[in-house]
Amino acid sequence: MKKASVIMIIGSLLLLGLFKFPLWDIELGAPQYPDPLGMSIYIQGIEGAEEFDLQNIDGLNHYIGMKTIPKAEEMWEFTVFPKVIIGMVLLGVIIGVLGYFNKVNYKYFMGWFVLMSILGIMGMYDFNNWLIDYGTNLDPNAIIKVTNPDGTPMSYKPPLFGYQKLLNFDVTSLPDLGGYLLFLGMSLTLVAFWLGRRASLKKTT
Amino acid sequence: MKKLITSTFAVVAVLFAFTSCNNSDNSSKSGALSSNNAEKVYVAPGEHDSHYAFLSGGYSGNLTVYGLPSGRMFKEIPVFSQFPTSGYGYSEETKPMLNTSHGFIPWGDAHHPDISQTNGEVDGRFVFINENNTPRIAKIDLKTFETTEIIEVPNSAGNHSSSYVTENTEYVVAGTRFSVPIPQRDMPIKEYKGNFQGALSFISVAPETGNMDIKFQVLMPGFNYDLSHPGRGKSHGWFFFTTYNTEEANTLLEVNASQNDKDFIAAINWKKIEEYVNNGGGTMMPANYAHNVYDEVTHTATSTMKKEVRVVNPSEVPGAVYFIPTPKSPHGCDVDPTGEYIVGNGKLSANLTVHSFTKMLDAIKNEKFAGEAYGIPILNFEDVLAGVVEQPGLGPLHTEFDGKGNAYTTFFISSEVVKWKLGTWEVIDRKPTYYSPGHLAIPGGNSGKPFGKYMFVMNKITKDRYLPVGPELEHSAQLYDISGDKMELLLDFPTHGEPHYAAAIPASIIKDQSQKIYKLADNKHPYAAKSDADTKVIRNGNEVHIQMTTIRSHFSPDNIEGIKVGDKVFFHITNLEQDFDVPHGFAMIGQNNSGLLVMPGQTKTSVWEPKEVGVWPFYCTDFCSALHQEMQGYVRVSAEDSDTPIKWSLGEDIE
């Protein structure tokens, strides 16, 4: 159980990587952009991959009537997400420490994982909703209006995960280091659960 | 009989076998070789050349940037000539760059680019280049590939033995080809001899900023100082200049300046003179010369007239200047990478003379002088001679080195480039050039560390090398592979203007420092409008200043009223883009000026003096975006006595 608890603590602490590294990356390449434009989504806000990328993405998007990329203060998510992450890290560490001293059992590890998964799915859902709004809620007076074959306006929603072609742009959306650390951290808490469970089964047999 | 027939058949068969064998050998060999050469210069679409080459534009006044080995031109950098393409020399910001003591000069004759050095190696910070006609030295910054400084050289005329840098870019040196009265005065031309002087200028380069300042001028006898090179390695601290017209003729020089069997190479110990000057030596003499500096923060050049220059008479500094006799009106003066050998390319000589720096020092130490000229000791030719390359060709002009002990000399008259060995003086290879070469260049050529893979020759005569285009032709250049024992001609490419010298450098040294945009936040131009909110139109008497912005795909403002006939209208255009390679242009109908090309983050100003009432359009001249054609606007010009108020708008009507 000691080993499992240490892994639980490490796993939770890995979430702190989100404060330093981006959760997600959206990369926009085009014939005219051999060096793709990019936006990095951090839990505290969105930043350009290069200094002027956000400004240049906004500049291009004005042709199709997209809203500008929100500043940190324009979305409640960027103040709430960091608090949620800090809370989950603290909770995970506390559970780990209590587990180390056998004050709680391994089931708490699974509890933490389930809670984190629910929060993560909610976050993804929220993120996807923003992408939908960003890609479809367009200025009716946009310079360029593209419609689907059925006459409905084309959506410029970037993919939540993976690749999509949007007009001349190749858009790729993938987790970045912060995101990978999050997944790794969560996986470690699962490992902690299994180890804890095995240790407890051994004890009882 | 049958026997005879069989043996004949046998012989024929054997012969056939031989010839066919030979044939196949030949064809496969030449085929393989030529395709090999094509591969050596082929840079696939989207890939980059391995070297930059900076070719002087000669009478175009500019500097062109080429890639090697492809021979593709990437850019023409305006230096001494107005350049309507970008508005250089036409915009209010850049007009001061072309100011001189003679006023604004729209043109120049650019000759010898040289790349800055650190520890005897090219460092890729700056390119310096001289203007021959109205003596000036320019500095081009290799972050922006733009001219950022020009200094006029007083007391000089025909600024030709220039602009070579010392091994730590302590100095960029500018020598005069024509000697003149110093100071200039009204006197009979026939009194040239003994009265005219030649100024050799040592322009210091500030280590951090690269700012140029004339530290001192050495006032030499009235010869013609043709070309020069710095000492390096063991000879660092010295500078060598070829001379012709030591006869001091002032008319029909082609005959009268070719009488002496030997002219001189002047050896100048600049470290010694520098020390003398640092201790207060020399004389400040009145002068008048322009120093023009382009500020990348204000995007504006300023021209300052300097009023004095420090001159040094060689006789004041004993042991600082010597003459080395060199046969037959030497042209190029080239120093090998070790600094030991000084090649005097006697252009009327059949042989190539090479002097030894070590022997020169010995002769000076032992005071073995053949005489003196104007108080300057003349060394004995034989005492200093390192060797002679016998009969290498006709009309040697310039020599470069590959860093592997070989030298390459161009021969104007026999139209060839000859490879020879330093030390043994034997000719190793010769290849024709097309036609009549001037300079040649090897990347890192004027340094202690040449990159001896490519060599190119810039020719003076083109004739039939390309498709005919009437009487006036661009010059041809040929690229050779010099990595093997024998030189191999790889490529023939046209150049722009008349390239004299060229400086080349491995691309890896500079390509990553090349700037993509100017940061708008850093723009301190007094008339910059950094956002739509800053745009305005202000009348000040009959001057109207329009602070305008550009961004894909509109001008702001794009409707302007209240301009009157007789006004002087300043369009101050700020390009708000911060994206690589998104310039916007500006052109106004009927404007007696060039258009502008404004880089992202930059502000440029164009003056328009409307002469007729009406509503006159302006537009973006650079196809900036899908809606480039829509990027246009109107200026309403009213009569001089009208009371149309100054108003401007974007996206709504002026009420």
mmCIF file with all atom_site columns, C-alpha atoms in Angstrom, chain B residues 423-531:
data_model
loop_
_atom_site.group_PDB
_atom_site.id
_atom_site.type_symbol
_atom_site.label_atom_id
_atom_site.label_alt_id
_atom_site.label_comp_id
_atom_site.label_asym_id
_atom_site.label_entity_id
_atom_site.label_seq_id
_atom_site.pdbx_PDB_ins_code
_atom_site.Cartn_x
_atom_site.Cartn_y
_atom_site.Cartn_z
_atom_site.occupancy
_atom_site.B_iso_or_equiv
_atom_site.pdbx_formal_charge
_atom_site.auth_seq_id
_atom_site.auth_comp_id
_atom_site.auth_asym_id
_atom_site.auth_atom_id
_atom_site.pdbx_PDB_model_num
ATOM 1   C CA . GLY B 1 423 ? 55.039 28.182 -52.280 1.00 0.00 ? 423 GLY B CA 1
ATOM 2   C CA . THR B 1 424 ? 55.882 26.169 -55.400 1.00 0.00 ? 424 THR B CA 1
ATOM 3   C CA . TRP B 1 425 ? 54.310 28.749 -57.755 1.00 0.00 ? 425 TRP B CA 1
ATOM 4   C CA . GLU B 1 426 ? 53.374 26.008 -60.230 1.00 0.00 ? 426 GLU B CA 1
ATOM 5   C CA . VAL B 1 427 ? 50.274 26.225 -62.353 1.00 0.00 ? 427 VAL B CA 1
ATOM 6   C CA . ILE B 1 428 ? 47.902 23.345 -61.563 1.00 0.00 ? 428 ILE B CA 1
ATOM 7   C CA . ASP B 1 429 ? 44.933 24.003 -63.796 1.00 0.00 ? 429 ASP B CA 1
ATOM 8   C CA . ARG B 1 430 ? 43.386 26.585 -66.073 1.00 0.00 ? 430 ARG B CA 1
ATOM 9   C CA . LYS B 1 431 ? 39.833 26.987 -67.302 1.00 0.00 ? 431 LYS B CA 1
ATOM 10  C CA . PRO B 1 432 ? 38.360 29.464 -69.760 1.00 0.00 ? 432 PRO B CA 1
ATOM 11  C CA . THR B 1 433 ? 35.868 32.088 -68.612 1.00 0.00 ? 433 THR B CA 1
ATOM 12  C CA . TYR B 1 434 ? 33.216 33.756 -70.776 1.00 0.00 ? 434 TYR B CA 1
ATOM 13  C CA . TYR B 1 435 ? 34.471 36.440 -71.307 1.00 0.00 ? 435 TYR B CA 1
ATOM 14  C CA . SER B 1 436 ? 37.194 38.616 -69.796 1.00 0.00 ? 436 SER B CA 1
ATOM 15  C CA . PRO B 1 437 ? 36.855 38.126 -66.067 1.00 0.00 ? 437 PRO B CA 1
ATOM 16  C CA . GLY B 1 438 ? 37.197 40.817 -63.460 1.00 0.00 ? 438 GLY B CA 1
ATOM 17  C CA . HIS B 1 439 ? 36.957 39.661 -59.874 1.00 0.00 ? 439 HIS B CA 1
ATOM 18  C CA . LEU B 1 440 ? 36.407 36.132 -58.684 1.00 0.00 ? 440 LEU B CA 1
ATOM 19  C CA . ALA B 1 441 ? 35.059 35.090 -55.308 1.00 0.00 ? 441 ALA B CA 1
ATOM 20  C CA . ILE B 1 442 ? 35.349 32.134 -52.970 1.00 0.00 ? 442 ILE B CA 1
ATOM 21  C CA . PRO B 1 443 ? 33.067 32.110 -49.894 1.00 0.00 ? 443 PRO B CA 1
ATOM 22  C CA . GLY B 1 444 ? 35.088 33.587 -47.038 1.00 0.00 ? 444 GLY B CA 1
ATOM 23  C CA . GLY B 1 445 ? 37.606 34.760 -49.661 1.00 0.00 ? 445 GLY B CA 1
ATOM 24  C CA . ASN B 1 446 ? 38.882 37.819 -47.827 1.00 0.00 ? 446 ASN B CA 1
ATOM 25  C CA . SER B 1 447 ? 39.430 36.047 -44.537 1.00 0.00 ? 447 SER B CA 1
ATOM 26  C CA . GLY B 1 448 ? 41.722 33.647 -42.764 1.00 0.00 ? 448 GLY B CA 1
ATOM 27  C CA . LYS B 1 449 ? 39.228 30.831 -43.365 1.00 0.00 ? 449 LYS B CA 1
ATOM 28  C CA . PRO B 1 450 ? 37.939 30.471 -46.913 1.00 0.00 ? 450 PRO B CA 1
ATOM 29  C CA . PHE B 1 451 ? 35.342 27.790 -47.657 1.00 0.00 ? 451 PHE B CA 1
ATOM 30  C CA . GLY B 1 452 ? 36.987 26.263 -50.722 1.00 0.00 ? 452 GLY B CA 1
ATOM 31  C CA . LYS B 1 453 ? 34.114 24.402 -52.346 1.00 0.00 ? 453 LYS B CA 1
ATOM 32  C CA . TYR B 1 454 ? 32.795 26.895 -54.874 1.00 0.00 ? 454 TYR B CA 1
ATOM 33  C CA . MET B 1 455 ? 34.442 29.703 -56.791 1.00 0.00 ? 455 MET B CA 1
ATOM 34  C CA . PHE B 1 456 ? 32.698 32.051 -59.168 1.00 0.00 ? 456 PHE B CA 1
ATOM 35  C CA . VAL B 1 457 ? 34.046 34.472 -61.701 1.00 0.00 ? 457 VAL B CA 1
ATOM 36  C CA . MET B 1 458 ? 32.308 37.689 -62.706 1.00 0.00 ? 458 MET B CA 1
ATOM 37  C CA . ASN B 1 459 ? 32.926 38.582 -66.310 1.00 0.00 ? 459 ASN B CA 1
ATOM 38  C CA . LYS B 1 460 ? 32.998 41.915 -68.067 1.00 0.00 ? 460 LYS B CA 1
ATOM 39  C CA . ILE B 1 461 ? 31.879 40.765 -71.498 1.00 0.00 ? 461 ILE B CA 1
ATOM 40  C CA . THR B 1 462 ? 28.773 38.661 -72.120 1.00 0.00 ? 462 THR B CA 1
ATOM 41  C CA . LYS B 1 463 ? 28.240 38.606 -75.937 1.00 0.00 ? 463 LYS B CA 1
ATOM 42  C CA . ASP B 1 464 ? 26.640 35.277 -76.865 1.00 0.00 ? 464 ASP B CA 1
ATOM 43  C CA . ARG B 1 465 ? 26.291 33.560 -73.500 1.00 0.00 ? 465 ARG B CA 1
ATOM 44  C CA . TYR B 1 466 ? 22.515 33.988 -73.305 1.00 0.00 ? 466 TYR B CA 1
ATOM 45  C CA . LEU B 1 467 ? 19.619 34.671 -75.655 1.00 0.00 ? 467 LEU B CA 1
ATOM 46  C CA . PRO B 1 468 ? 20.288 38.025 -77.352 1.00 0.00 ? 468 PRO B CA 1
ATOM 47  C CA . VAL B 1 469 ? 18.517 41.035 -75.843 1.00 0.00 ? 469 VAL B CA 1
ATOM 48  C CA . GLY B 1 470 ? 19.781 43.946 -77.941 1.00 0.00 ? 470 GLY B CA 1
ATOM 49  C CA . PRO B 1 471 ? 22.988 45.928 -77.480 1.00 0.00 ? 471 PRO B CA 1
ATOM 50  C CA . GLU B 1 472 ? 22.871 46.285 -73.709 1.00 0.00 ? 472 GLU B CA 1
ATOM 51  C CA . LEU B 1 473 ? 23.562 43.082 -71.803 1.00 0.00 ? 473 LEU B CA 1
ATOM 52  C CA . GLU B 1 474 ? 23.734 42.012 -68.203 1.00 0.00 ? 474 GLU B CA 1
ATOM 53  C CA . HIS B 1 475 ? 27.059 40.508 -67.196 1.00 0.00 ? 475 HIS B CA 1
ATOM 54  C CA . SER B 1 476 ? 27.723 36.807 -66.976 1.00 0.00 ? 476 SER B CA 1
ATOM 55  C CA . ALA B 1 477 ? 29.141 34.845 -64.083 1.00 0.00 ? 477 ALA B CA 1
ATOM 56  C CA . GLN B 1 478 ? 30.436 31.311 -63.975 1.00 0.00 ? 478 GLN B CA 1
ATOM 57  C CA . LEU B 1 479 ? 30.434 28.977 -61.031 1.00 0.00 ? 479 LEU B CA 1
ATOM 58  C CA . TYR B 1 480 ? 33.192 26.387 -60.634 1.00 0.00 ? 480 TYR B CA 1
ATOM 59  C CA . ASP B 1 481 ? 33.520 23.431 -58.324 1.00 0.00 ? 481 ASP B CA 1
ATOM 60  C CA . ILE B 1 482 ? 36.996 23.748 -56.774 1.00 0.00 ? 482 ILE B CA 1
ATOM 61  C CA . SER B 1 483 ? 36.782 20.822 -54.373 1.00 0.00 ? 483 SER B CA 1
ATOM 62  C CA . GLY B 1 484 ? 38.952 18.615 -56.623 1.00 0.00 ? 484 GLY B CA 1
ATOM 63  C CA . ASP B 1 485 ? 42.387 19.034 -58.206 1.00 0.00 ? 485 ASP B CA 1
ATOM 64  C CA . LYS B 1 486 ? 40.876 20.433 -61.382 1.00 0.00 ? 486 LYS B CA 1
ATOM 65  C CA . MET B 1 487 ? 38.318 23.201 -61.495 1.00 0.00 ? 487 MET B CA 1
ATOM 66  C CA . GLU B 1 488 ? 35.008 22.205 -62.989 1.00 0.00 ? 488 GLU B CA 1
ATOM 67  C CA . LEU B 1 489 ? 32.655 24.647 -64.649 1.00 0.00 ? 489 LEU B CA 1
ATOM 68  C CA . LEU B 1 490 ? 29.207 23.997 -63.187 1.00 0.00 ? 490 LEU B CA 1
ATOM 69  C CA . LEU B 1 491 ? 26.951 26.886 -64.074 1.00 0.00 ? 491 LEU B CA 1
ATOM 70  C CA . ASP B 1 492 ? 26.684 30.075 -66.073 1.00 0.00 ? 492 ASP B CA 1
ATOM 71  C CA . PHE B 1 493 ? 24.306 32.692 -64.682 1.00 0.00 ? 493 PHE B CA 1
ATOM 72  C CA . PRO B 1 494 ? 23.466 36.312 -65.530 1.00 0.00 ? 494 PRO B CA 1
ATOM 73  C CA . THR B 1 495 ? 24.032 38.998 -62.890 1.00 0.00 ? 495 THR B CA 1
ATOM 74  C CA . HIS B 1 496 ? 22.581 42.472 -62.426 1.00 0.00 ? 496 HIS B CA 1
ATOM 75  C CA . GLY B 1 497 ? 24.389 45.723 -63.156 1.00 0.00 ? 497 GLY B CA 1
ATOM 76  C CA . GLU B 1 498 ? 28.146 45.237 -63.253 1.00 0.00 ? 498 GLU B CA 1
ATOM 77  C CA . PRO B 1 499 ? 29.271 43.107 -60.355 1.00 0.00 ? 499 PRO B CA 1
ATOM 78  C CA . HIS B 1 500 ? 32.826 43.953 -59.408 1.00 0.00 ? 500 HIS B CA 1
ATOM 79  C CA . TYR B 1 501 ? 33.732 42.035 -56.294 1.00 0.00 ? 501 TYR B CA 1
ATOM 80  C CA . ALA B 1 502 ? 31.408 39.704 -54.400 1.00 0.00 ? 502 ALA B CA 1
ATOM 81  C CA . ALA B 1 503 ? 31.418 38.338 -50.874 1.00 0.00 ? 503 ALA B CA 1
ATOM 82  C CA . ALA B 1 504 ? 29.987 34.928 -50.094 1.00 0.00 ? 504 ALA B CA 1
ATOM 83  C CA . ILE B 1 505 ? 29.342 33.002 -46.914 1.00 0.00 ? 505 ILE B CA 1
ATOM 84  C CA . PRO B 1 506 ? 27.875 29.632 -45.876 1.00 0.00 ? 506 PRO B CA 1
ATOM 85  C CA . ALA B 1 507 ? 24.134 30.129 -45.453 1.00 0.00 ? 507 ALA B CA 1
ATOM 86  C CA . SER B 1 508 ? 24.152 28.457 -42.041 1.00 0.00 ? 508 SER B CA 1
ATOM 87  C CA . ILE B 1 509 ? 26.023 31.437 -40.556 1.00 0.00 ? 509 ILE B CA 1
ATOM 88  C CA . ILE B 1 510 ? 23.291 33.970 -41.300 1.00 0.00 ? 510 ILE B CA 1
ATOM 89  C CA . LYS B 1 511 ? 20.015 32.408 -42.382 1.00 0.00 ? 511 LYS B CA 1
ATOM 90  C CA . ASP B 1 512 ? 18.596 31.912 -38.896 1.00 0.00 ? 512 ASP B CA 1
ATOM 91  C CA . GLN B 1 513 ? 19.180 35.527 -37.874 1.00 0.00 ? 513 GLN B CA 1
ATOM 92  C CA . SER B 1 514 ? 17.198 36.916 -40.799 1.00 0.00 ? 514 SER B CA 1
ATOM 93  C CA . GLN B 1 515 ? 14.350 39.027 -39.448 1.00 0.00 ? 515 GLN B CA 1
ATOM 94  C CA . LYS B 1 516 ? 10.761 38.304 -40.549 1.00 0.00 ? 516 LYS B CA 1
ATOM 95  C CA . ILE B 1 517 ? 8.910  41.441 -39.458 1.00 0.00 ? 517 ILE B CA 1
ATOM 96  C CA . TYR B 1 518 ? 9.462  44.692 -37.600 1.00 0.00 ? 518 TYR B CA 1
ATOM 97  C CA . LYS B 1 519 ? 7.690  44.668 -34.271 1.00 0.00 ? 519 LYS B CA 1
ATOM 98  C CA . LEU B 1 520 ? 4.916  47.238 -34.282 1.00 0.00 ? 520 LEU B CA 1
ATOM 99  C CA . ALA B 1 521 ? 5.295  47.682 -30.528 1.00 0.00 ? 521 ALA B CA 1
ATOM 100 C CA . ASP B 1 522 ? 8.885  48.848 -31.069 1.00 0.00 ? 522 ASP B CA 1
ATOM 101 C CA . ASN B 1 523 ? 7.962  51.326 -33.821 1.00 0.00 ? 523 ASN B CA 1
ATOM 102 C CA . LYS B 1 524 ? 8.879  54.837 -32.599 1.00 0.00 ? 524 LYS B CA 1
ATOM 103 C CA . HIS B 1 525 ? 8.220  56.688 -35.848 1.00 0.00 ? 525 HIS B CA 1
ATOM 104 C CA . PRO B 1 526 ? 6.856  60.120 -34.889 1.00 0.00 ? 526 PRO B CA 1
ATOM 105 C CA . TYR B 1 527 ? 3.939  59.717 -37.339 1.00 0.00 ? 527 TYR B CA 1
ATOM 106 C CA . ALA B 1 528 ? 3.211  56.028 -36.740 1.00 0.00 ? 528 ALA B CA 1
ATOM 107 C CA . ALA B 1 529 ? -0.446 55.084 -36.281 1.00 0.00 ? 529 ALA B CA 1
ATOM 108 C CA . LYS B 1 530 ? -0.306 51.821 -34.381 1.00 0.00 ? 530 LYS B CA 1
ATOM 109 C CA . SER B 1 531 ? -4.047 51.127 -34.501 1.00 0.00 ? 531 SER B CA 1
#
